[in-house]
Amino acid sequence: MLKTPVLVVNYKIYDVSYGHKALELTKVLERIADETGIEIAAAVTLPDIRLIAPKTKIAVLSQHADAIEFGSHTGFTPLENLKDAGAVGTLINHSEHRLRLAEIEFLVEKCRKLGMVSIVCTNNVATSCAAAALEPDFVAVEPPELIGGDIAVSTAKPEVISGTVEKVKRVSSRVKVLCGAGVKTGKDVSKAIELGSEGILLASGIVKAKDWERATRDIVSGMLK
Ligand code: G3P
């Protein structure tokens, strides 16, 4: 399990966030996690899991998993394969990789069996409640229209964070809530934490920053008391 507050950095697949560059970014995150004691996890591309996981102490997550058992499938990746490669958990149903409800349920259940962390991404309060009913470890709410932009969810739609926290906890107090989309600064983060978020799922604010170290330190400052 990831300790909270947690910063989950989704590397997506920018030209600076795969292969050896991704390993460099991970080393920056690891250093800052070590120094601050804040849990930072890296959601890397599937081929990079095996490159990065053995070389870092921070949690490495997959950006996606397919809802399949072993068998005659081509170009699909089951959780067992991701775990074997070194992933300790996975994003499920990211806004840029949506899944069907039955697939989400399959993956949450299988994560539980395999001892992997499940982070189900959602787009609003209602879908967050639906996801919470499946009892993943985390629900990460991200209004899609704010993803990759410059206005943070905590500024543009604070009610999505507070509403998600309130309603998800009513469904299951065990499910932790993350939020993301447009988060760029420590201020954005502290506001999200004040609204009840137990961490942040973020990409461009760090991955596309000119100075990864400076951007990450600023983001993490919003989680330090
Ligand atoms: O998975 C995180 C993501 O979708 C948010 O992206 O670039 O707005 O931080 P970004």
PDB file of C-alpha atoms and ligand atoms in Angstrom:
ATOM      1  CA  MET A   1       0.000   0.000   0.000  1.00  0.00           C
ATOM      2  CA  LEU A   2       1.133   3.548  -0.658  1.00  0.00           C
ATOM      3  CA  LYS A   3       1.291   5.824   2.341  1.00  0.00           C
ATOM      4  CA  THR A   4      -0.609   9.099   2.137  1.00  0.00           C
ATOM      5  CA  PRO A   5      -0.367  11.872   1.221  1.00  0.00           C
ATOM      6  CA  VAL A   6       1.025  10.384  -1.965  1.00  0.00           C
ATOM      7  CA  LEU A   7       2.233  11.996  -5.155  1.00  0.00           C
ATOM      8  CA  VAL A   8       1.639   9.763  -8.176  1.00  0.00           C
ATOM      9  CA  VAL A   9       3.532  11.001 -11.212  1.00  0.00           C
ATOM     10  CA  ASN A  10       2.061   9.707 -14.459  1.00  0.00           C
ATOM     11  CA  TYR A  11       4.880   9.797 -17.026  1.00  0.00           C
ATOM     12  CA  LYS A  12       2.353   9.315 -19.890  1.00  0.00           C
ATOM     13  CA  ILE A  13       4.391   9.072 -23.097  1.00  0.00           C
ATOM     14  CA  TYR A  14       5.993  12.439 -23.676  1.00  0.00           C
ATOM     15  CA  ASP A  15       9.211  12.451 -25.682  1.00  0.00           C
ATOM     16  CA  VAL A  16      11.076  13.157 -22.440  1.00  0.00           C
ATOM     17  CA  SER A  17       9.411  10.502 -20.304  1.00  0.00           C
ATOM     18  CA  TYR A  18      10.441   7.102 -21.601  1.00  0.00           C
ATOM     19  CA  GLY A  19      13.563   4.947 -21.551  1.00  0.00           C
ATOM     20  CA  HIS A  20      16.692   6.429 -19.989  1.00  0.00           C
ATOM     21  CA  LYS A  21      15.085   9.845 -19.532  1.00  0.00           C
ATOM     22  CA  ALA A  22      12.342   8.167 -17.496  1.00  0.00           C
ATOM     23  CA  LEU A  23      15.001   6.566 -15.325  1.00  0.00           C
ATOM     24  CA  GLU A  24      16.600   9.988 -14.788  1.00  0.00           C
ATOM     25  CA  LEU A  25      13.251  11.462 -13.763  1.00  0.00           C
ATOM     26  CA  THR A  26      12.695   8.553 -11.381  1.00  0.00           C
ATOM     27  CA  LYS A  27      16.043   9.239  -9.704  1.00  0.00           C
ATOM     28  CA  VAL A  28      14.966  12.859  -9.118  1.00  0.00           C
ATOM     29  CA  LEU A  29      11.672  11.701  -7.597  1.00  0.00           C
ATOM     30  CA  GLU A  30      13.459   9.117  -5.461  1.00  0.00           C
ATOM     31  CA  ARG A  31      15.862  11.708  -4.056  1.00  0.00           C
ATOM     32  CA  ILE A  32      13.019  14.052  -3.113  1.00  0.00           C
ATOM     33  CA  ALA A  33      10.957  11.214  -1.610  1.00  0.00           C
ATOM     34  CA  ASP A  34      13.980  10.222   0.485  1.00  0.00           C
ATOM     35  CA  GLU A  35      14.644  13.745   1.692  1.00  0.00           C
ATOM     36  CA  THR A  36      11.058  14.721   2.477  1.00  0.00           C
ATOM     37  CA  GLY A  37       9.553  11.391   3.561  1.00  0.00           C
ATOM     38  CA  ILE A  38       6.657  11.985   1.161  1.00  0.00           C
ATOM     39  CA  GLU A  39       5.565   8.890  -0.773  1.00  0.00           C
ATOM     40  CA  ILE A  40       6.110   9.368  -4.511  1.00  0.00           C
ATOM     41  CA  ALA A  41       5.096   6.741  -7.069  1.00  0.00           C
ATOM     42  CA  ALA A  42       5.977   6.630 -10.758  1.00  0.00           C
ATOM     43  CA  ALA A  43       3.430   5.418 -13.323  1.00  0.00           C
ATOM     44  CA  VAL A  44       5.729   4.582 -16.222  1.00  0.00           C
ATOM     45  CA  THR A  45       5.128   3.141 -19.684  1.00  0.00           C
ATOM     46  CA  LEU A  46       4.695  -0.620 -19.760  1.00  0.00           C
ATOM     47  CA  PRO A  47       8.049  -1.370 -21.439  1.00  0.00           C
ATOM     48  CA  ASP A  48       9.824   0.863 -18.902  1.00  0.00           C
ATOM     49  CA  ILE A  49       8.592  -1.013 -15.838  1.00  0.00           C
ATOM     50  CA  ARG A  50      11.310  -3.638 -16.195  1.00  0.00           C
ATOM     51  CA  LEU A  51      13.922  -0.951 -16.845  1.00  0.00           C
ATOM     52  CA  ILE A  52      13.037   1.252 -13.891  1.00  0.00           C
ATOM     53  CA  ALA A  53      11.646  -0.939 -11.092  1.00  0.00           C
ATOM     54  CA  PRO A  54      14.898  -2.766 -10.272  1.00  0.00           C
ATOM     55  CA  LYS A  55      16.786   0.542 -10.118  1.00  0.00           C
ATOM     56  CA  THR A  56      14.598   2.528  -7.710  1.00  0.00           C
ATOM     57  CA  LYS A  57      13.183   2.362  -4.210  1.00  0.00           C
ATOM     58  CA  ILE A  58      10.044   4.331  -5.096  1.00  0.00           C
ATOM     59  CA  ALA A  59       6.880   2.477  -6.101  1.00  0.00           C
ATOM     60  CA  VAL A  60       6.618   1.805  -9.813  1.00  0.00           C
ATOM     61  CA  LEU A  61       3.104   1.587 -11.214  1.00  0.00           C
ATOM     62  CA  SER A  62       1.770   0.607 -14.598  1.00  0.00           C
ATOM     63  CA  GLN A  63      -0.275   3.168 -16.552  1.00  0.00           C
ATOM     64  CA  HIS A  64      -2.704   0.490 -17.679  1.00  0.00           C
ATOM     65  CA  ALA A  65      -3.498  -3.209 -17.449  1.00  0.00           C
ATOM     66  CA  ASP A  66      -5.774  -5.373 -19.543  1.00  0.00           C
ATOM     67  CA  ALA A  67      -8.628  -7.321 -17.991  1.00  0.00           C
ATOM     68  CA  ILE A  68      -7.543 -10.731 -19.211  1.00  0.00           C
ATOM     69  CA  GLU A  69      -6.354 -14.080 -17.926  1.00  0.00           C
ATOM     70  CA  PHE A  70      -3.395 -15.866 -19.520  1.00  0.00           C
ATOM     71  CA  GLY A  71      -4.175 -17.310 -22.913  1.00  0.00           C
ATOM     72  CA  SER A  72      -4.484 -16.628 -26.577  1.00  0.00           C
ATOM     73  CA  HIS A  73      -4.351 -12.800 -26.604  1.00  0.00           C
ATOM     74  CA  THR A  74      -2.110 -10.604 -28.711  1.00  0.00           C
ATOM     75  CA  GLY A  75      -0.886  -7.190 -27.619  1.00  0.00           C
ATOM     76  CA  PHE A  76      -2.572  -7.351 -24.224  1.00  0.00           C
ATOM     77  CA  THR A  77      -0.893  -7.227 -20.824  1.00  0.00           C
ATOM     78  CA  PRO A  78      -2.346  -8.974 -17.774  1.00  0.00           C
ATOM     79  CA  LEU A  79      -1.570  -7.849 -14.225  1.00  0.00           C
ATOM     80  CA  GLU A  80       0.577 -10.916 -13.544  1.00  0.00           C
ATOM     81  CA  ASN A  81       2.957  -9.837 -16.324  1.00  0.00           C
ATOM     82  CA  LEU A  82       3.146  -6.290 -14.931  1.00  0.00           C
ATOM     83  CA  LYS A  83       3.806  -7.577 -11.418  1.00  0.00           C
ATOM     84  CA  ASP A  84       6.530  -9.875 -12.697  1.00  0.00           C
ATOM     85  CA  ALA A  85       8.104  -6.892 -14.459  1.00  0.00           C
ATOM     86  CA  GLY A  86       8.231  -4.972 -11.158  1.00  0.00           C
ATOM     87  CA  ALA A  87       5.007  -2.948 -10.976  1.00  0.00           C
ATOM     88  CA  VAL A  88       3.486  -2.797  -7.502  1.00  0.00           C
ATOM     89  CA  GLY A  89       0.190  -1.494  -8.807  1.00  0.00           C
ATOM     90  CA  THR A  90      -1.562   0.118 -11.717  1.00  0.00           C
ATOM     91  CA  LEU A  91      -3.721   2.976 -12.887  1.00  0.00           C
ATOM     92  CA  ILE A  92      -7.077   1.662 -14.089  1.00  0.00           C
ATOM     93  CA  ASN A  93      -9.469   3.477 -16.421  1.00  0.00           C
ATOM     94  CA  HIS A  94      -7.338   6.579 -16.948  1.00  0.00           C
ATOM     95  CA  SER A  95      -9.184   9.312 -18.831  1.00  0.00           C
ATOM     96  CA  GLU A  96      -6.892   8.627 -21.787  1.00  0.00           C
ATOM     97  CA  HIS A  97      -7.462   4.861 -21.593  1.00  0.00           C
ATOM     98  CA  ARG A  98     -11.034   4.205 -20.559  1.00  0.00           C
ATOM     99  CA  LEU A  99     -12.332   0.714 -19.746  1.00  0.00           C
ATOM    100  CA  ARG A 100     -15.727  -0.932 -19.360  1.00  0.00           C
ATOM    101  CA  LEU A 101     -17.208  -1.307 -15.883  1.00  0.00           C
ATOM    102  CA  ALA A 102     -16.784  -5.096 -15.921  1.00  0.00           C
ATOM    103  CA  GLU A 103     -13.117  -4.676 -16.852  1.00  0.00           C
ATOM    104  CA  ILE A 104     -12.555  -2.208 -14.022  1.00  0.00           C
ATOM    105  CA  GLU A 105     -14.153  -4.632 -11.577  1.00  0.00           C
ATOM    106  CA  PHE A 106     -12.002  -7.502 -12.881  1.00  0.00           C
ATOM    107  CA  LEU A 107      -8.819  -5.482 -12.476  1.00  0.00           C
ATOM    108  CA  VAL A 108      -9.604  -4.199  -8.973  1.00  0.00           C
ATOM    109  CA  GLU A 109     -10.396  -7.724  -7.810  1.00  0.00           C
ATOM    110  CA  LYS A 110      -7.284  -9.177  -9.457  1.00  0.00           C
ATOM    111  CA  CYS A 111      -5.080  -6.431  -7.947  1.00  0.00           C
ATOM    112  CA  ARG A 112      -6.428  -7.422  -4.543  1.00  0.00           C
ATOM    113  CA  LYS A 113      -5.599 -11.096  -5.161  1.00  0.00           C
ATOM    114  CA  LEU A 114      -2.106 -10.267  -6.398  1.00  0.00           C
ATOM    115  CA  GLY A 115      -1.391  -7.769  -3.623  1.00  0.00           C
ATOM    116  CA  MET A 116      -1.110  -4.896  -6.097  1.00  0.00           C
ATOM    117  CA  VAL A 117      -2.268  -1.300  -5.569  1.00  0.00           C
ATOM    118  CA  SER A 118      -5.338  -0.318  -7.595  1.00  0.00           C
ATOM    119  CA  ILE A 119      -5.929   3.310  -8.570  1.00  0.00           C
ATOM    120  CA  VAL A 120      -9.191   3.757 -10.460  1.00  0.00           C
ATOM    121  CA  CYS A 121      -9.415   7.046 -12.369  1.00  0.00           C
ATOM    122  CA  THR A 122     -12.768   8.801 -12.663  1.00  0.00           C
ATOM    123  CA  ASN A 123     -14.087  12.027 -14.176  1.00  0.00           C
ATOM    124  CA  ASN A 124     -16.618  13.351 -11.653  1.00  0.00           C
ATOM    125  CA  VAL A 125     -18.345  12.752  -8.318  1.00  0.00           C
ATOM    126  CA  ALA A 126     -20.888  10.234  -9.631  1.00  0.00           C
ATOM    127  CA  THR A 127     -18.359   7.986 -11.381  1.00  0.00           C
ATOM    128  CA  SER A 128     -16.107   8.236  -8.312  1.00  0.00           C
ATOM    129  CA  CYS A 129     -18.935   6.806  -6.167  1.00  0.00           C
ATOM    130  CA  ALA A 130     -19.484   4.014  -8.671  1.00  0.00           C
ATOM    131  CA  ALA A 131     -15.763   3.214  -8.636  1.00  0.00           C
ATOM    132  CA  ALA A 132     -15.673   3.309  -4.820  1.00  0.00           C
ATOM    133  CA  ALA A 133     -18.308   0.569  -4.698  1.00  0.00           C
ATOM    134  CA  LEU A 134     -15.668  -1.742  -6.204  1.00  0.00           C
ATOM    135  CA  GLU A 135     -13.366  -0.937  -3.259  1.00  0.00           C
ATOM    136  CA  PRO A 136     -10.118  -0.145  -5.031  1.00  0.00           C
ATOM    137  CA  ASP A 137      -7.276   1.210  -2.906  1.00  0.00           C
ATOM    138  CA  PHE A 138      -7.648   4.652  -4.506  1.00  0.00           C
ATOM    139  CA  VAL A 139     -10.113   6.578  -6.612  1.00  0.00           C
ATOM    140  CA  ALA A 140      -8.409   9.399  -8.545  1.00  0.00           C
ATOM    141  CA  VAL A 141     -10.832  12.018  -9.799  1.00  0.00           C
ATOM    142  CA  GLU A 142      -9.721  14.124 -12.768  1.00  0.00           C
ATOM    143  CA  PRO A 143     -12.063  16.359 -14.780  1.00  0.00           C
ATOM    144  CA  PRO A 144     -10.906  15.537 -18.334  1.00  0.00           C
ATOM    145  CA  GLU A 145     -11.216  19.086 -19.634  1.00  0.00           C
ATOM    146  CA  LEU A 146      -8.590  20.256 -17.112  1.00  0.00           C
ATOM    147  CA  ILE A 147      -6.029  17.539 -17.899  1.00  0.00           C
ATOM    148  CA  GLY A 148      -2.812  18.971 -19.327  1.00  0.00           C
ATOM    149  CA  GLY A 149      -4.024  22.541 -18.780  1.00  0.00           C
ATOM    150  CA  ASP A 150      -2.800  25.320 -16.529  1.00  0.00           C
ATOM    151  CA  ILE A 151      -5.743  25.655 -14.162  1.00  0.00           C
ATOM    152  CA  ALA A 152      -5.694  23.132 -11.353  1.00  0.00           C
ATOM    153  CA  VAL A 153      -8.755  21.106 -10.418  1.00  0.00           C
ATOM    154  CA  SER A 154      -8.420  22.535  -6.890  1.00  0.00           C
ATOM    155  CA  THR A 155      -8.960  26.047  -8.292  1.00  0.00           C
ATOM    156  CA  ALA A 156     -11.319  25.393 -11.210  1.00  0.00           C
ATOM    157  CA  LYS A 157     -13.519  22.744  -9.604  1.00  0.00           C
ATOM    158  CA  PRO A 158     -12.895  22.508  -5.860  1.00  0.00           C
ATOM    159  CA  GLU A 159     -16.395  21.070  -5.420  1.00  0.00           C
ATOM    160  CA  VAL A 160     -15.372  18.012  -7.446  1.00  0.00           C
ATOM    161  CA  ILE A 161     -12.681  17.222  -4.879  1.00  0.00           C
ATOM    162  CA  SER A 162     -14.745  17.902  -1.753  1.00  0.00           C
ATOM    163  CA  GLY A 163     -17.815  16.225  -3.249  1.00  0.00           C
ATOM    164  CA  THR A 164     -15.824  13.148  -4.258  1.00  0.00           C
ATOM    165  CA  VAL A 165     -14.214  12.833  -0.835  1.00  0.00           C
ATOM    166  CA  GLU A 166     -17.530  13.172   0.950  1.00  0.00           C
ATOM    167  CA  LYS A 167     -19.459  10.739  -1.233  1.00  0.00           C
ATOM    168  CA  VAL A 168     -16.694   8.157  -1.698  1.00  0.00           C
ATOM    169  CA  LYS A 169     -16.162   7.891   2.067  1.00  0.00           C
ATOM    170  CA  ARG A 170     -19.884   7.256   2.463  1.00  0.00           C
ATOM    171  CA  VAL A 171     -19.612   4.357   0.027  1.00  0.00           C
ATOM    172  CA  SER A 172     -16.464   2.966   1.614  1.00  0.00           C
ATOM    173  CA  SER A 173     -14.269   4.585   4.245  1.00  0.00           C
ATOM    174  CA  ARG A 174     -11.407   2.302   3.161  1.00  0.00           C
ATOM    175  CA  VAL A 175     -11.110   3.873  -0.303  1.00  0.00           C
ATOM    176  CA  LYS A 176      -8.648   6.759  -0.477  1.00  0.00           C
ATOM    177  CA  VAL A 177      -9.240   9.731  -2.757  1.00  0.00           C
ATOM    178  CA  LEU A 178      -6.685  11.351  -5.045  1.00  0.00           C
ATOM    179  CA  CYS A 179      -7.297  14.153  -7.483  1.00  0.00           C
ATOM    180  CA  GLY A 180      -5.536  15.562 -10.482  1.00  0.00           C
ATOM    181  CA  ALA A 181      -5.667  17.627 -13.676  1.00  0.00           C
ATOM    182  CA  GLY A 182      -3.820  20.868 -14.211  1.00  0.00           C
ATOM    183  CA  VAL A 183      -1.941  20.665 -10.901  1.00  0.00           C
ATOM    184  CA  LYS A 184       1.261  22.681 -11.283  1.00  0.00           C
ATOM    185  CA  THR A 185       2.279  24.180  -7.945  1.00  0.00           C
ATOM    186  CA  GLY A 186       2.580  23.455  -4.245  1.00  0.00           C
ATOM    187  CA  LYS A 187      -0.299  25.872  -3.698  1.00  0.00           C
ATOM    188  CA  ASP A 188      -2.549  23.813  -6.011  1.00  0.00           C
ATOM    189  CA  VAL A 189      -1.571  20.757  -3.981  1.00  0.00           C
ATOM    190  CA  SER A 190      -2.145  22.230  -0.526  1.00  0.00           C
ATOM    191  CA  LYS A 191      -5.554  23.453  -1.616  1.00  0.00           C
ATOM    192  CA  ALA A 192      -6.440  19.938  -2.826  1.00  0.00           C
ATOM    193  CA  ILE A 193      -5.253  18.456   0.474  1.00  0.00           C
ATOM    194  CA  GLU A 194      -7.350  20.990   2.406  1.00  0.00           C
ATOM    195  CA  LEU A 195     -10.359  19.867   0.371  1.00  0.00           C
ATOM    196  CA  GLY A 196      -9.783  16.321   1.613  1.00  0.00           C
ATOM    197  CA  SER A 197      -7.664  14.781  -1.133  1.00  0.00           C
ATOM    198  CA  GLU A 198      -5.182  12.203   0.162  1.00  0.00           C
ATOM    199  CA  GLY A 199      -2.745  12.794  -2.659  1.00  0.00           C
ATOM    200  CA  ILE A 200      -2.276  13.981  -6.209  1.00  0.00           C
ATOM    201  CA  LEU A 201      -2.131  12.273  -9.583  1.00  0.00           C
ATOM    202  CA  LEU A 202      -0.124  14.505 -11.870  1.00  0.00           C
ATOM    203  CA  ALA A 203       1.732  14.495 -15.183  1.00  0.00           C
ATOM    204  CA  SER A 204       2.654  17.641 -17.107  1.00  0.00           C
ATOM    205  CA  GLY A 205       3.424  19.798 -14.036  1.00  0.00           C
ATOM    206  CA  ILE A 206       6.536  17.674 -13.471  1.00  0.00           C
ATOM    207  CA  VAL A 207       7.182  15.676 -16.633  1.00  0.00           C
ATOM    208  CA  LYS A 208       7.029  18.689 -18.974  1.00  0.00           C
ATOM    209  CA  ALA A 209       8.805  21.060 -16.576  1.00  0.00           C
ATOM    210  CA  LYS A 210      12.216  22.379 -17.699  1.00  0.00           C
ATOM    211  CA  ASP A 211      13.607  21.622 -14.256  1.00  0.00           C
ATOM    212  CA  TRP A 212      12.162  18.376 -12.850  1.00  0.00           C
ATOM    213  CA  GLU A 213      13.802  18.822  -9.475  1.00  0.00           C
ATOM    214  CA  ARG A 214      12.516  22.338  -8.886  1.00  0.00           C
ATOM    215  CA  ALA A 215       8.995  21.461 -10.091  1.00  0.00           C
ATOM    216  CA  THR A 216       8.810  18.348  -7.900  1.00  0.00           C
ATOM    217  CA  ARG A 217      10.096  20.168  -4.823  1.00  0.00           C
ATOM    218  CA  ASP A 218       7.444  22.845  -5.301  1.00  0.00           C
ATOM    219  CA  ILE A 219       4.666  20.265  -5.764  1.00  0.00           C
ATOM    220  CA  VAL A 220       5.798  18.238  -2.733  1.00  0.00           C
ATOM    221  CA  SER A 221       5.980  21.402  -0.588  1.00  0.00           C
ATOM    222  CA  GLY A 222       2.181  21.449  -0.754  1.00  0.00           C
ATOM    223  CA  MET A 223       2.111  18.127   1.109  1.00  0.00           C
ATOM    224  CA  LEU A 224       4.527  19.074   3.865  1.00  0.00           C
ATOM    225  CA  LYS A 225       2.965  20.363   7.035  1.00  0.00           C
TER     226      LYS A 225
HETATM  227  O1  G3P B   1      -2.788  11.125 -14.847  1.00  0.00           O
HETATM  228  C1  G3P B   1      -2.588  12.455 -14.554  1.00  0.00           C
HETATM  229  C2  G3P B   1      -3.216  13.343 -15.526  1.00  0.00           C
HETATM  230  O2  G3P B   1      -4.175  12.875 -16.346  1.00  0.00           O
HETATM  231  C3  G3P B   1      -3.252  14.772 -15.186  1.00  0.00           C
HETATM  232  O3  G3P B   1      -2.442  15.335 -16.154  1.00  0.00           O
HETATM  233  O4  G3P B   1      -0.901  16.940 -17.088  1.00  0.00           O
HETATM  234  O5  G3P B   1      -3.002  17.709 -16.006  1.00  0.00           O
HETATM  235  O6  G3P B   1      -1.162  16.790 -14.598  1.00  0.00           O
HETATM  236  P1  G3P B   1      -1.858  16.775 -15.940  1.00  0.00           P
END
